[in-house]
Amino acid sequence: MKLYKLSPSPYVRKVHVMLIETGLIDGVELISGANSPMDPDPELTALNPLGKIPALVRDDGGTLYDSRVICRYLDAKAGAGFYPESRIWEVLTLEATADGMLDAALTMVYEGRFREPEKQSEDWVEAQWLKVARALDALEARWMSHLAGPVDAGQIALGCALGYLDLRHEARGWRNGHPELSAWYARFADRASMQETAPQG
């Protein structure tokens, strides 16, 4: 298999963590490239018409994209149980919550990186952060018992999302008011898969 990636994408990191956790990492060629929403890589768009990473080329030549699709495929391929049937809806909802946080956090970055200064909207940026803040509050209030259970795909997604908040929005101080979530993340970030995939910038 081949994984098309770009560091420090948190969606790529999620797939990379899943590869390590499932033991499939040694069977995958990691291919780095240059890609942006304004200038997608032609090689990548040939594999994924949306021009987004990650994209996983399977051994049979087919390509999967969207980190949730890829992670579900890798888990099924390895029989690893990161999407346990007994908790499947909770796992999928947690994964969707984490990815929604990432969507909002990335939109904030893109607003400053790809729009001309005179077209940037602080109100838009703050509206995106409110999505993140509401998700953090919900996680602290309602998800800690799930996070205390066995590691699953939702937890992997959340760990990568919180890591991205540290990387790009550290000044927002997401840990404030979320002591249990902060303590969970400190433990989860110590996993070998998270340490190995920690973004460098």
PDB file of C-alpha atoms in Angstrom:
ATOM      1  CA  MET A   1       0.000   0.000   0.000  1.00  0.00           C
ATOM      2  CA  LYS A   2       0.971   3.631  -0.477  1.00  0.00           C
ATOM      3  CA  LEU A   3      -0.114   6.516   1.733  1.00  0.00           C
ATOM      4  CA  TYR A   4       0.023   9.985   0.223  1.00  0.00           C
ATOM      5  CA  LYS A   5       0.595  12.420   3.039  1.00  0.00           C
ATOM      6  CA  LEU A   6       1.646  15.906   3.973  1.00  0.00           C
ATOM      7  CA  SER A   7       2.990  16.865   7.378  1.00  0.00           C
ATOM      8  CA  PRO A   8       1.749  18.209   9.702  1.00  0.00           C
ATOM      9  CA  SER A   9      -1.790  17.354   8.534  1.00  0.00           C
ATOM     10  CA  PRO A  10      -3.772  16.082  11.538  1.00  0.00           C
ATOM     11  CA  TYR A  11      -5.836  13.851   9.245  1.00  0.00           C
ATOM     12  CA  VAL A  12      -2.677  12.217   7.944  1.00  0.00           C
ATOM     13  CA  ARG A  13      -1.470  11.865  11.515  1.00  0.00           C
ATOM     14  CA  LYS A  14      -4.674  10.041  12.448  1.00  0.00           C
ATOM     15  CA  VAL A  15      -4.111   7.499   9.668  1.00  0.00           C
ATOM     16  CA  HIS A  16      -0.418   7.213  10.558  1.00  0.00           C
ATOM     17  CA  VAL A  17      -1.317   6.484  14.193  1.00  0.00           C
ATOM     18  CA  MET A  18      -3.830   3.868  13.047  1.00  0.00           C
ATOM     19  CA  LEU A  19      -1.171   2.221  10.874  1.00  0.00           C
ATOM     20  CA  ILE A  20       1.141   1.946  13.870  1.00  0.00           C
ATOM     21  CA  GLU A  21      -1.570   0.780  16.254  1.00  0.00           C
ATOM     22  CA  THR A  22      -2.794  -1.909  13.839  1.00  0.00           C
ATOM     23  CA  GLY A  23       0.738  -3.126  13.055  1.00  0.00           C
ATOM     24  CA  LEU A  24       0.333  -2.375   9.342  1.00  0.00           C
ATOM     25  CA  ILE A  25       2.909   0.411   9.153  1.00  0.00           C
ATOM     26  CA  ASP A  26       5.707  -1.768   7.738  1.00  0.00           C
ATOM     27  CA  GLY A  27       3.549  -2.679   4.741  1.00  0.00           C
ATOM     28  CA  VAL A  28       2.923   0.912   3.674  1.00  0.00           C
ATOM     29  CA  GLU A  29       5.064   3.256   1.610  1.00  0.00           C
ATOM     30  CA  LEU A  30       4.711   6.811   2.902  1.00  0.00           C
ATOM     31  CA  ILE A  31       4.799   9.351   0.071  1.00  0.00           C
ATOM     32  CA  SER A  32       5.197  13.021   0.970  1.00  0.00           C
ATOM     33  CA  GLY A  33       4.317  15.774  -1.430  1.00  0.00           C
ATOM     34  CA  ALA A  34       3.451  19.442  -1.780  1.00  0.00           C
ATOM     35  CA  ASN A  35      -0.245  20.187  -1.699  1.00  0.00           C
ATOM     36  CA  SER A  36      -2.536  23.052  -0.779  1.00  0.00           C
ATOM     37  CA  PRO A  37      -6.196  23.929  -1.289  1.00  0.00           C
ATOM     38  CA  MET A  38      -5.163  26.613  -3.784  1.00  0.00           C
ATOM     39  CA  ASP A  39      -2.627  24.505  -5.666  1.00  0.00           C
ATOM     40  CA  PRO A  40      -3.420  20.776  -5.453  1.00  0.00           C
ATOM     41  CA  ASP A  41      -0.808  18.258  -6.542  1.00  0.00           C
ATOM     42  CA  PRO A  42      -1.745  16.783  -9.967  1.00  0.00           C
ATOM     43  CA  GLU A  43      -0.493  13.360  -8.879  1.00  0.00           C
ATOM     44  CA  LEU A  44      -2.810  13.517  -5.908  1.00  0.00           C
ATOM     45  CA  THR A  45      -5.851  14.743  -7.853  1.00  0.00           C
ATOM     46  CA  ALA A  46      -5.394  11.788 -10.192  1.00  0.00           C
ATOM     47  CA  LEU A  47      -5.933   9.556  -7.167  1.00  0.00           C
ATOM     48  CA  ASN A  48      -8.440  11.700  -5.281  1.00  0.00           C
ATOM     49  CA  PRO A  49     -10.476  14.136  -7.384  1.00  0.00           C
ATOM     50  CA  LEU A  50     -10.996  16.283  -4.287  1.00  0.00           C
ATOM     51  CA  GLY A  51      -7.241  16.864  -4.157  1.00  0.00           C
ATOM     52  CA  LYS A  52      -7.087  16.183  -0.422  1.00  0.00           C
ATOM     53  CA  ILE A  53      -4.843  14.108   1.767  1.00  0.00           C
ATOM     54  CA  PRO A  54      -4.532  11.489   3.074  1.00  0.00           C
ATOM     55  CA  ALA A  55      -5.071   9.094   0.193  1.00  0.00           C
ATOM     56  CA  LEU A  56      -4.326   5.391   0.479  1.00  0.00           C
ATOM     57  CA  VAL A  57      -3.579   3.329  -2.610  1.00  0.00           C
ATOM     58  CA  ARG A  58      -4.471  -0.279  -1.865  1.00  0.00           C
ATOM     59  CA  ASP A  59      -2.510  -3.273  -3.080  1.00  0.00           C
ATOM     60  CA  ASP A  60      -5.203  -3.927  -5.699  1.00  0.00           C
ATOM     61  CA  GLY A  61      -4.713  -0.423  -7.121  1.00  0.00           C
ATOM     62  CA  GLY A  62      -7.865   1.140  -5.724  1.00  0.00           C
ATOM     63  CA  THR A  63      -7.593   4.389  -3.799  1.00  0.00           C
ATOM     64  CA  LEU A  64      -9.311   5.297  -0.548  1.00  0.00           C
ATOM     65  CA  TYR A  65      -9.566   8.849   0.758  1.00  0.00           C
ATOM     66  CA  ASP A  66     -11.002  10.644   3.772  1.00  0.00           C
ATOM     67  CA  SER A  67      -9.264   9.712   7.004  1.00  0.00           C
ATOM     68  CA  ARG A  68     -12.385   8.077   8.462  1.00  0.00           C
ATOM     69  CA  VAL A  69     -12.719   5.770   5.465  1.00  0.00           C
ATOM     70  CA  ILE A  70      -9.027   4.896   5.518  1.00  0.00           C
ATOM     71  CA  CYS A  71      -8.971   4.224   9.266  1.00  0.00           C
ATOM     72  CA  ARG A  72     -12.027   1.994   9.020  1.00  0.00           C
ATOM     73  CA  TYR A  73     -10.390   0.065   6.168  1.00  0.00           C
ATOM     74  CA  LEU A  74      -7.101  -0.384   8.046  1.00  0.00           C
ATOM     75  CA  ASP A  75      -8.899  -1.576  11.154  1.00  0.00           C
ATOM     76  CA  ALA A  76     -10.903  -4.099   9.132  1.00  0.00           C
ATOM     77  CA  LYS A  77      -7.788  -5.263   7.268  1.00  0.00           C
ATOM     78  CA  ALA A  78      -5.893  -5.843  10.509  1.00  0.00           C
ATOM     79  CA  GLY A  79      -8.856  -7.115  12.510  1.00  0.00           C
ATOM     80  CA  ALA A  80      -7.677  -4.788  15.250  1.00  0.00           C
ATOM     81  CA  GLY A  81     -11.017  -3.921  16.831  1.00  0.00           C
ATOM     82  CA  PHE A  82     -10.674  -0.134  16.956  1.00  0.00           C
ATOM     83  CA  TYR A  83     -14.283   0.079  15.747  1.00  0.00           C
ATOM     84  CA  PRO A  84     -15.886  -2.359  18.225  1.00  0.00           C
ATOM     85  CA  GLU A  85     -19.421  -3.334  17.257  1.00  0.00           C
ATOM     86  CA  SER A  86     -20.588  -3.124  20.876  1.00  0.00           C
ATOM     87  CA  ARG A  87     -19.764   0.604  20.999  1.00  0.00           C
ATOM     88  CA  ILE A  88     -19.789   1.442  17.302  1.00  0.00           C
ATOM     89  CA  TRP A  89     -22.124   4.438  17.424  1.00  0.00           C
ATOM     90  CA  GLU A  90     -20.251   6.031  20.302  1.00  0.00           C
ATOM     91  CA  VAL A  91     -16.931   5.458  18.540  1.00  0.00           C
ATOM     92  CA  LEU A  92     -18.177   6.930  15.271  1.00  0.00           C
ATOM     93  CA  THR A  93     -19.747   9.910  17.026  1.00  0.00           C
ATOM     94  CA  LEU A  94     -16.546  10.614  18.944  1.00  0.00           C
ATOM     95  CA  GLU A  95     -14.543  10.357  15.730  1.00  0.00           C
ATOM     96  CA  ALA A  96     -16.958  12.736  13.993  1.00  0.00           C
ATOM     97  CA  THR A  97     -16.690  15.179  16.908  1.00  0.00           C
ATOM     98  CA  ALA A  98     -12.897  15.131  16.737  1.00  0.00           C
ATOM     99  CA  ASP A  99     -12.903  15.574  12.960  1.00  0.00           C
ATOM    100  CA  GLY A 100     -15.402  18.421  13.277  1.00  0.00           C
ATOM    101  CA  MET A 101     -13.061  20.143  15.696  1.00  0.00           C
ATOM    102  CA  LEU A 102     -10.270  19.704  13.173  1.00  0.00           C
ATOM    103  CA  ASP A 103     -12.393  21.071  10.344  1.00  0.00           C
ATOM    104  CA  ALA A 104     -13.072  24.225  12.355  1.00  0.00           C
ATOM    105  CA  ALA A 105      -9.477  24.590  13.559  1.00  0.00           C
ATOM    106  CA  LEU A 106      -8.131  24.179  10.014  1.00  0.00           C
ATOM    107  CA  THR A 107     -10.619  26.704   8.663  1.00  0.00           C
ATOM    108  CA  MET A 108      -9.232  29.217  11.131  1.00  0.00           C
ATOM    109  CA  VAL A 109      -5.710  28.596   9.847  1.00  0.00           C
ATOM    110  CA  TYR A 110      -6.787  28.770   6.203  1.00  0.00           C
ATOM    111  CA  GLU A 111      -8.556  32.092   6.781  1.00  0.00           C
ATOM    112  CA  GLY A 112      -5.236  33.673   7.679  1.00  0.00           C
ATOM    113  CA  ARG A 113      -3.090  31.707   5.265  1.00  0.00           C
ATOM    114  CA  PHE A 114      -5.037  31.788   2.009  1.00  0.00           C
ATOM    115  CA  ARG A 115      -7.288  34.861   2.115  1.00  0.00           C
ATOM    116  CA  GLU A 116      -6.098  38.395   1.499  1.00  0.00           C
ATOM    117  CA  PRO A 117      -5.963  40.424   4.741  1.00  0.00           C
ATOM    118  CA  GLU A 118      -8.763  42.729   3.662  1.00  0.00           C
ATOM    119  CA  LYS A 119     -11.061  39.757   3.057  1.00  0.00           C
ATOM    120  CA  GLN A 120     -10.392  37.980   6.346  1.00  0.00           C
ATOM    121  CA  SER A 121     -13.198  37.911   8.893  1.00  0.00           C
ATOM    122  CA  GLU A 122     -12.478  37.831  12.613  1.00  0.00           C
ATOM    123  CA  ASP A 123     -16.139  37.037  13.232  1.00  0.00           C
ATOM    124  CA  TRP A 124     -15.794  33.956  11.026  1.00  0.00           C
ATOM    125  CA  VAL A 125     -12.671  32.847  12.864  1.00  0.00           C
ATOM    126  CA  GLU A 126     -14.362  33.251  16.241  1.00  0.00           C
ATOM    127  CA  ALA A 127     -17.428  31.355  15.035  1.00  0.00           C
ATOM    128  CA  GLN A 128     -15.159  28.445  14.112  1.00  0.00           C
ATOM    129  CA  TRP A 129     -13.504  28.517  17.520  1.00  0.00           C
ATOM    130  CA  LEU A 130     -16.914  28.427  19.187  1.00  0.00           C
ATOM    131  CA  LYS A 131     -17.481  25.058  17.498  1.00  0.00           C
ATOM    132  CA  VAL A 132     -14.250  23.798  19.018  1.00  0.00           C
ATOM    133  CA  ALA A 133     -15.102  25.255  22.414  1.00  0.00           C
ATOM    134  CA  ARG A 134     -18.549  23.636  22.456  1.00  0.00           C
ATOM    135  CA  ALA A 135     -17.028  20.299  21.517  1.00  0.00           C
ATOM    136  CA  LEU A 136     -14.430  20.586  24.288  1.00  0.00           C
ATOM    137  CA  ASP A 137     -17.170  21.338  26.815  1.00  0.00           C
ATOM    138  CA  ALA A 138     -19.213  18.357  25.650  1.00  0.00           C
ATOM    139  CA  LEU A 139     -16.207  16.051  25.831  1.00  0.00           C
ATOM    140  CA  GLU A 140     -15.435  17.158  29.382  1.00  0.00           C
ATOM    141  CA  ALA A 141     -19.052  16.816  30.485  1.00  0.00           C
ATOM    142  CA  ARG A 142     -20.195  13.652  28.736  1.00  0.00           C
ATOM    143  CA  TRP A 143     -17.362  11.636  27.235  1.00  0.00           C
ATOM    144  CA  MET A 144     -14.862  10.968  29.987  1.00  0.00           C
ATOM    145  CA  SER A 145     -16.247   7.523  30.844  1.00  0.00           C
ATOM    146  CA  HIS A 146     -15.835   6.488  27.209  1.00  0.00           C
ATOM    147  CA  LEU A 147     -12.320   7.898  27.119  1.00  0.00           C
ATOM    148  CA  ALA A 148     -11.489   5.806  30.177  1.00  0.00           C
ATOM    149  CA  GLY A 149     -12.280   2.642  28.226  1.00  0.00           C
ATOM    150  CA  PRO A 150     -10.209   0.661  25.715  1.00  0.00           C
ATOM    151  CA  VAL A 151      -8.485   2.634  22.966  1.00  0.00           C
ATOM    152  CA  ASP A 152     -10.631   2.986  19.860  1.00  0.00           C
ATOM    153  CA  ALA A 153     -10.704   4.970  16.626  1.00  0.00           C
ATOM    154  CA  GLY A 154     -12.602   7.818  18.253  1.00  0.00           C
ATOM    155  CA  GLN A 155      -9.894   8.247  20.853  1.00  0.00           C
ATOM    156  CA  ILE A 156      -7.206   8.211  18.172  1.00  0.00           C
ATOM    157  CA  ALA A 157      -9.048  10.934  16.257  1.00  0.00           C
ATOM    158  CA  LEU A 158      -9.493  13.004  19.408  1.00  0.00           C
ATOM    159  CA  GLY A 159      -5.845  12.668  20.394  1.00  0.00           C
ATOM    160  CA  CYS A 160      -4.802  13.969  16.983  1.00  0.00           C
ATOM    161  CA  ALA A 161      -7.337  16.812  17.157  1.00  0.00           C
ATOM    162  CA  LEU A 162      -6.097  17.984  20.544  1.00  0.00           C
ATOM    163  CA  GLY A 163      -2.525  17.726  19.327  1.00  0.00           C
ATOM    164  CA  TYR A 164      -3.430  20.013  16.421  1.00  0.00           C
ATOM    165  CA  LEU A 165      -4.941  22.560  18.807  1.00  0.00           C
ATOM    166  CA  ASP A 166      -1.594  22.601  20.626  1.00  0.00           C
ATOM    167  CA  LEU A 167       0.251  23.020  17.343  1.00  0.00           C
ATOM    168  CA  ARG A 168      -1.795  25.786  15.725  1.00  0.00           C
ATOM    169  CA  HIS A 169      -3.962  27.317  18.454  1.00  0.00           C
ATOM    170  CA  GLU A 170      -1.918  26.996  21.625  1.00  0.00           C
ATOM    171  CA  ALA A 171      -2.713  30.581  22.633  1.00  0.00           C
ATOM    172  CA  ARG A 172      -6.404  29.686  22.879  1.00  0.00           C
ATOM    173  CA  GLY A 173      -5.630  27.507  25.901  1.00  0.00           C
ATOM    174  CA  TRP A 174      -8.020  24.650  25.227  1.00  0.00           C
ATOM    175  CA  ARG A 175      -7.077  23.002  28.552  1.00  0.00           C
ATOM    176  CA  ASN A 176      -8.654  25.843  30.553  1.00  0.00           C
ATOM    177  CA  GLY A 177     -11.863  24.544  32.074  1.00  0.00           C
ATOM    178  CA  HIS A 178     -11.229  20.994  30.861  1.00  0.00           C
ATOM    179  CA  PRO A 179      -9.064  19.349  33.535  1.00  0.00           C
ATOM    180  CA  GLU A 180     -10.235  15.774  32.961  1.00  0.00           C
ATOM    181  CA  LEU A 181      -9.842  15.999  29.205  1.00  0.00           C
ATOM    182  CA  SER A 182      -6.425  17.570  29.657  1.00  0.00           C
ATOM    183  CA  ALA A 183      -5.345  14.732  31.958  1.00  0.00           C
ATOM    184  CA  TRP A 184      -6.637  12.135  29.497  1.00  0.00           C
ATOM    185  CA  TYR A 185      -4.738  13.744  26.634  1.00  0.00           C
ATOM    186  CA  ALA A 186      -1.506  13.866  28.645  1.00  0.00           C
ATOM    187  CA  ARG A 187      -1.738  10.099  29.087  1.00  0.00           C
ATOM    188  CA  PHE A 188      -2.818   9.395  25.523  1.00  0.00           C
ATOM    189  CA  ALA A 189      -0.085  11.578  24.020  1.00  0.00           C
ATOM    190  CA  ASP A 190       2.482   9.331  25.712  1.00  0.00           C
ATOM    191  CA  ARG A 191       1.500   6.376  23.530  1.00  0.00           C
ATOM    192  CA  ALA A 192       4.320   5.283  21.240  1.00  0.00           C
ATOM    193  CA  SER A 193       2.181   5.870  18.148  1.00  0.00           C
ATOM    194  CA  MET A 194       1.478   9.457  19.205  1.00  0.00           C
ATOM    195  CA  GLN A 195       5.095  10.158  20.082  1.00  0.00           C
ATOM    196  CA  GLU A 196       6.290   8.779  16.754  1.00  0.00           C
ATOM    197  CA  THR A 197       3.847  10.911  14.767  1.00  0.00           C
ATOM    198  CA  ALA A 198       4.118  14.146  16.780  1.00  0.00           C
ATOM    199  CA  PRO A 199       4.067  17.122  14.366  1.00  0.00           C
ATOM    200  CA  GLN A 200       7.253  19.110  14.019  1.00  0.00           C
ATOM    201  CA  GLY A 201       5.764  22.335  12.716  1.00  0.00           C
TER     202      GLY A 201
END
